[in-house]
PDB file of C-alpha atoms in Angstrom:
ATOM      1  CA  MET A   1       0.000   0.000   0.000  1.00 83.00           C
ATOM      2  CA  ALA A   2       1.301   3.449  -0.926  1.00 90.00           C
ATOM      3  CA  MET A   3       2.451   5.792   1.823  1.00 96.00           C
ATOM      4  CA  LYS A   4       0.048   8.676   2.394  1.00 98.00           C
ATOM      5  CA  ILE A   5       1.422  12.188   2.042  1.00 99.00           C
ATOM      6  CA  GLN A   6      -0.364  15.332   3.177  1.00 99.00           C
ATOM      7  CA  LEU A   7       0.800  18.015   0.764  1.00 99.00           C
ATOM      8  CA  ILE A   8       0.557  21.320   2.618  1.00 99.00           C
ATOM      9  CA  GLY A   9       0.754  24.723   0.983  1.00 99.00           C
ATOM     10  CA  SER A  10      -1.026  27.858  -0.074  1.00 98.00           C
ATOM     11  CA  LEU A  11      -4.281  28.028  -2.000  1.00 98.00           C
ATOM     12  CA  ARG A  12      -2.456  30.690  -4.025  1.00 98.00           C
ATOM     13  CA  ASN A  13       0.516  28.496  -4.932  1.00 98.00           C
ATOM     14  CA  PRO A  14      -0.044  27.038  -8.428  1.00 98.00           C
ATOM     15  CA  LYS A  15       2.809  24.562  -7.879  1.00 98.00           C
ATOM     16  CA  VAL A  16       0.838  22.539  -5.303  1.00 99.00           C
ATOM     17  CA  PRO A  17      -1.022  20.258  -7.755  1.00 99.00           C
ATOM     18  CA  LEU A  18       2.114  19.930  -9.894  1.00 99.00           C
ATOM     19  CA  LEU A  19       4.145  18.598  -6.963  1.00 99.00           C
ATOM     20  CA  GLY A  20       1.154  16.443  -6.022  1.00 99.00           C
ATOM     21  CA  ASN A  21       1.228  14.895  -9.492  1.00 99.00           C
ATOM     22  CA  ARG A  22       4.963  14.243  -9.239  1.00 99.00           C
ATOM     23  CA  LEU A  23       4.543  12.547  -5.863  1.00 98.00           C
ATOM     24  CA  ARG A  24       1.677  10.403  -7.201  1.00 98.00           C
ATOM     25  CA  ALA A  25       3.796   9.428 -10.222  1.00 98.00           C
ATOM     26  CA  ALA A  26       6.461   8.295  -7.732  1.00 97.00           C
ATOM     27  CA  GLY A  27       3.915   5.930  -6.153  1.00 97.00           C
ATOM     28  CA  PHE A  28       2.635   7.922  -3.179  1.00 98.00           C
ATOM     29  CA  ASP A  29      -0.983   8.466  -2.145  1.00 98.00           C
ATOM     30  CA  VAL A  30      -1.155  12.271  -1.978  1.00 99.00           C
ATOM     31  CA  PHE A  31      -3.839  14.435  -0.434  1.00 99.00           C
ATOM     32  CA  ASP A  32      -3.882  17.871  -2.045  1.00 99.00           C
ATOM     33  CA  ASP A  33      -7.605  18.061  -2.814  1.00 98.00           C
ATOM     34  CA  TRP A  34      -7.921  21.074  -0.504  1.00 98.00           C
ATOM     35  CA  TRP A  35      -6.264  23.143  -3.262  1.00 98.00           C
ATOM     36  CA  GLY A  36      -9.378  22.737  -5.424  1.00 96.00           C
ATOM     37  CA  ALA A  37     -11.226  25.298  -3.271  1.00 95.00           C
ATOM     38  CA  GLY A  38      -9.414  27.991  -5.238  1.00 95.00           C
ATOM     39  CA  GLU A  39      -7.121  30.854  -4.415  1.00 96.00           C
ATOM     40  CA  ARG A  40      -9.936  33.089  -3.144  1.00 97.00           C
ATOM     41  CA  ALA A  41     -11.520  30.571  -0.757  1.00 96.00           C
ATOM     42  CA  ASP A  42     -10.256  32.202   2.439  1.00 96.00           C
ATOM     43  CA  ASP A  43     -11.091  35.682   1.170  1.00 97.00           C
ATOM     44  CA  CYS A  44     -14.645  34.618   0.291  1.00 97.00           C
ATOM     45  CA  TRP A  45     -15.104  32.958   3.687  1.00 97.00           C
ATOM     46  CA  GLN A  46     -13.918  36.145   5.415  1.00 98.00           C
ATOM     47  CA  GLN A  47     -16.185  38.348   3.307  1.00 98.00           C
ATOM     48  CA  TYR A  48     -19.160  36.088   4.064  1.00 98.00           C
ATOM     49  CA  GLU A  49     -18.503  36.132   7.812  1.00 98.00           C
ATOM     50  CA  VAL A  50     -17.931  39.903   7.917  1.00 98.00           C
ATOM     51  CA  THR A  51     -21.158  40.424   5.945  1.00 98.00           C
ATOM     52  CA  ARG A  52     -22.947  38.362   8.594  1.00 98.00           C
ATOM     53  CA  GLY A  53     -21.488  40.636  11.260  1.00 98.00           C
ATOM     54  CA  ARG A  54     -19.423  37.903  12.863  1.00 98.00           C
ATOM     55  CA  SER A  55     -16.052  38.413  14.501  1.00 98.00           C
ATOM     56  CA  TYR A  56     -12.981  36.392  13.565  1.00 98.00           C
ATOM     57  CA  VAL A  57     -13.359  34.201  16.658  1.00 98.00           C
ATOM     58  CA  GLU A  58     -17.041  33.595  15.901  1.00 98.00           C
ATOM     59  CA  ALA A  59     -16.150  32.720  12.313  1.00 98.00           C
ATOM     60  CA  LEU A  60     -13.452  30.264  13.445  1.00 98.00           C
ATOM     61  CA  TYR A  61     -16.111  28.253  15.259  1.00 98.00           C
ATOM     62  CA  GLY A  62     -18.892  28.617  12.703  1.00 97.00           C
ATOM     63  CA  GLU A  63     -20.331  25.722  10.747  1.00 96.00           C
ATOM     64  CA  ALA A  64     -18.439  26.480   7.534  1.00 95.00           C
ATOM     65  CA  ALA A  65     -15.136  26.595   9.414  1.00 97.00           C
ATOM     66  CA  ASP A  66     -16.009  23.382  11.285  1.00 98.00           C
ATOM     67  CA  ASN A  67     -16.609  21.507   8.043  1.00 97.00           C
ATOM     68  CA  ILE A  68     -13.332  22.607   6.494  1.00 97.00           C
ATOM     69  CA  PHE A  69     -11.261  22.262   9.671  1.00 98.00           C
ATOM     70  CA  TYR A  70     -12.404  18.722  10.472  1.00 98.00           C
ATOM     71  CA  TRP A  71     -12.097  17.632   6.833  1.00 98.00           C
ATOM     72  CA  ASP A  72      -8.518  18.903   6.698  1.00 98.00           C
ATOM     73  CA  ARG A  73      -7.653  17.384  10.079  1.00 98.00           C
ATOM     74  CA  GLU A  74      -9.115  14.024   9.083  1.00 99.00           C
ATOM     75  CA  HIS A  75      -6.675  13.875   6.184  1.00 99.00           C
ATOM     76  CA  MET A  76      -3.747  15.110   8.281  1.00 99.00           C
ATOM     77  CA  ASP A  77      -4.492  12.376  10.828  1.00 99.00           C
ATOM     78  CA  ALA A  78      -4.637   9.731   8.085  1.00 99.00           C
ATOM     79  CA  ALA A  79      -1.398  10.822   6.412  1.00 99.00           C
ATOM     80  CA  GLU A  80       1.952   9.287   7.289  1.00 98.00           C
ATOM     81  CA  ILE A  81       4.153  12.091   5.945  1.00 98.00           C
ATOM     82  CA  ALA A  82       3.794  15.872   5.692  1.00 99.00           C
ATOM     83  CA  VAL A  83       5.318  17.965   2.911  1.00 99.00           C
ATOM     84  CA  LEU A  84       5.087  21.760   3.144  1.00 99.00           C
ATOM     85  CA  LEU A  85       5.566  23.511  -0.194  1.00 99.00           C
ATOM     86  CA  LEU A  86       6.596  27.146   0.154  1.00 98.00           C
ATOM     87  CA  PRO A  87       5.639  29.902  -0.165  1.00 98.00           C
ATOM     88  CA  ALA A  88       2.818  29.290   2.276  1.00 98.00           C
ATOM     89  CA  GLY A  89       1.147  31.100   5.132  1.00 97.00           C
ATOM     90  CA  LYS A  90       0.456  30.677   8.804  1.00 97.00           C
ATOM     91  CA  SER A  91      -2.167  27.938   8.478  1.00 98.00           C
ATOM     92  CA  SER A  92       0.210  25.796   6.455  1.00 98.00           C
ATOM     93  CA  HIS A  93       2.914  26.134   9.075  1.00 99.00           C
ATOM     94  CA  LEU A  94       0.433  25.225  11.816  1.00 99.00           C
ATOM     95  CA  GLU A  95      -0.566  22.123   9.841  1.00 99.00           C
ATOM     96  CA  LEU A  96       3.069  21.061   9.498  1.00 99.00           C
ATOM     97  CA  GLY A  97       3.618  21.610  13.231  1.00 99.00           C
ATOM     98  CA  TYR A  98       0.480  19.612  14.042  1.00 99.00           C
ATOM     99  CA  MET A  99       1.713  16.651  12.023  1.00 99.00           C
ATOM    100  CA  ILE A 100       5.273  16.793  13.345  1.00 98.00           C
ATOM    101  CA  GLY A 101       3.776  17.006  16.844  1.00 98.00           C
ATOM    102  CA  GLN A 102       2.047  13.688  16.141  1.00 98.00           C
ATOM    103  CA  GLY A 103       5.461  12.144  15.490  1.00 98.00           C
ATOM    104  CA  LYS A 104       5.044  12.078  11.725  1.00 98.00           C
ATOM    105  CA  PRO A 105       7.937  13.060   9.476  1.00 98.00           C
ATOM    106  CA  GLY A 106       7.569  16.514   7.995  1.00 98.00           C
ATOM    107  CA  TYR A 107       9.541  18.084   5.176  1.00 98.00           C
ATOM    108  CA  VAL A 108       9.784  21.613   3.803  1.00 99.00           C
ATOM    109  CA  VAL A 109      10.388  22.491   0.157  1.00 99.00           C
ATOM    110  CA  PHE A 110      11.524  26.088  -0.327  1.00 98.00           C
ATOM    111  CA  ASP A 111      11.022  27.870  -3.627  1.00 96.00           C
ATOM    112  CA  ARG A 112      14.309  29.768  -3.148  1.00 96.00           C
ATOM    113  CA  GLU A 113      16.920  30.617  -0.532  1.00 95.00           C
ATOM    114  CA  PRO A 114      15.186  32.672   2.157  1.00 95.00           C
ATOM    115  CA  GLU A 115      16.041  36.347   2.469  1.00 94.00           C
ATOM    116  CA  ARG A 116      15.927  35.953   6.231  1.00 95.00           C
ATOM    117  CA  PHE A 117      17.049  32.754   7.940  1.00 96.00           C
ATOM    118  CA  ASP A 118      14.560  31.115  10.307  1.00 96.00           C
ATOM    119  CA  LEU A 119      15.928  28.634  12.814  1.00 97.00           C
ATOM    120  CA  MET A 120      12.655  26.865  13.591  1.00 97.00           C
ATOM    121  CA  TYR A 121      12.588  24.984  10.290  1.00 98.00           C
ATOM    122  CA  ARG A 122      14.883  22.601  12.198  1.00 97.00           C
ATOM    123  CA  PHE A 123      11.682  21.051  13.555  1.00 98.00           C
ATOM    124  CA  ALA A 124      11.235  19.563  10.080  1.00 98.00           C
ATOM    125  CA  ASN A 125      12.891  16.264   9.265  1.00 97.00           C
ATOM    126  CA  GLY A 126      14.335  17.725   6.102  1.00 97.00           C
ATOM    127  CA  VAL A 127      14.604  21.006   4.229  1.00 98.00           C
ATOM    128  CA  PHE A 128      14.896  21.050   0.446  1.00 98.00           C
ATOM    129  CA  PHE A 129      15.370  23.667  -2.236  1.00 98.00           C
ATOM    130  CA  HIS A 130      14.636  21.357  -5.157  1.00 97.00           C
ATOM    131  CA  GLU A 131      11.619  19.094  -5.524  1.00 98.00           C
ATOM    132  CA  ASP A 132      13.854  16.452  -7.110  1.00 97.00           C
ATOM    133  CA  ASP A 133      15.870  16.190  -3.894  1.00 97.00           C
ATOM    134  CA  LEU A 134      12.689  15.548  -1.894  1.00 98.00           C
ATOM    135  CA  LEU A 135      11.493  12.977  -4.427  1.00 97.00           C
ATOM    136  CA  ASN A 136      14.858  11.192  -4.430  1.00 96.00           C
ATOM    137  CA  MET A 137      14.913  11.030  -0.635  1.00 95.00           C
ATOM    138  CA  LEU A 138      11.350   9.688  -0.477  1.00 96.00           C
ATOM    139  CA  ALA A 139      11.962   7.196  -3.296  1.00 91.00           C
ATOM    140  CA  GLY A 140      15.068   5.947  -1.512  1.00 88.00           C
ATOM    141  CA  GLY A 141      13.011   5.172   1.577  1.00 78.00           C
ATOM    142  CA  ASP A 142      15.306   7.335   3.713  1.00 72.00           C
ATOM    143  CA  ILE A 143      12.355   8.826   5.566  1.00 70.00           C
ATOM    144  CA  CYS A 144      13.324  10.293   8.934  1.00 66.00           C
ATOM    145  CA  HIS A 145      10.890   9.732  11.777  1.00 56.00           C
ATOM    146  CA  THR A 146      10.869  11.922  14.857  1.00 50.00           C
TER     147      THR A 146
END
């Protein structure tokens, strides 16, 4: 049975489904379906909640947020590996931390050398600057577990 990968990233990153396809071609079961909501999904949710007169905290615990949150978490819980594709925002980093906190290996793929170094990426089991390097490591079975 193929290892399950949770591909984490930004709704605004067009490279997410492309990396998902590459991981699937390498034999992994990849969850990146969340990307299908579209790049404006969070903006539309915010606009809807503001129009209703709800605060951010109220919106976080509303029915729409519940459905999305628990759907995402269900797939994070089922996955064996996390891959964060940058650039990505705060939610993506929280998802990676959640999965690493469960003892699952988590990897980060940068799109370029960062302008400002950030030490906390050491929590990841691996940091890559080329998708091929991630794919080669995964294909070689050299998956680091925390």
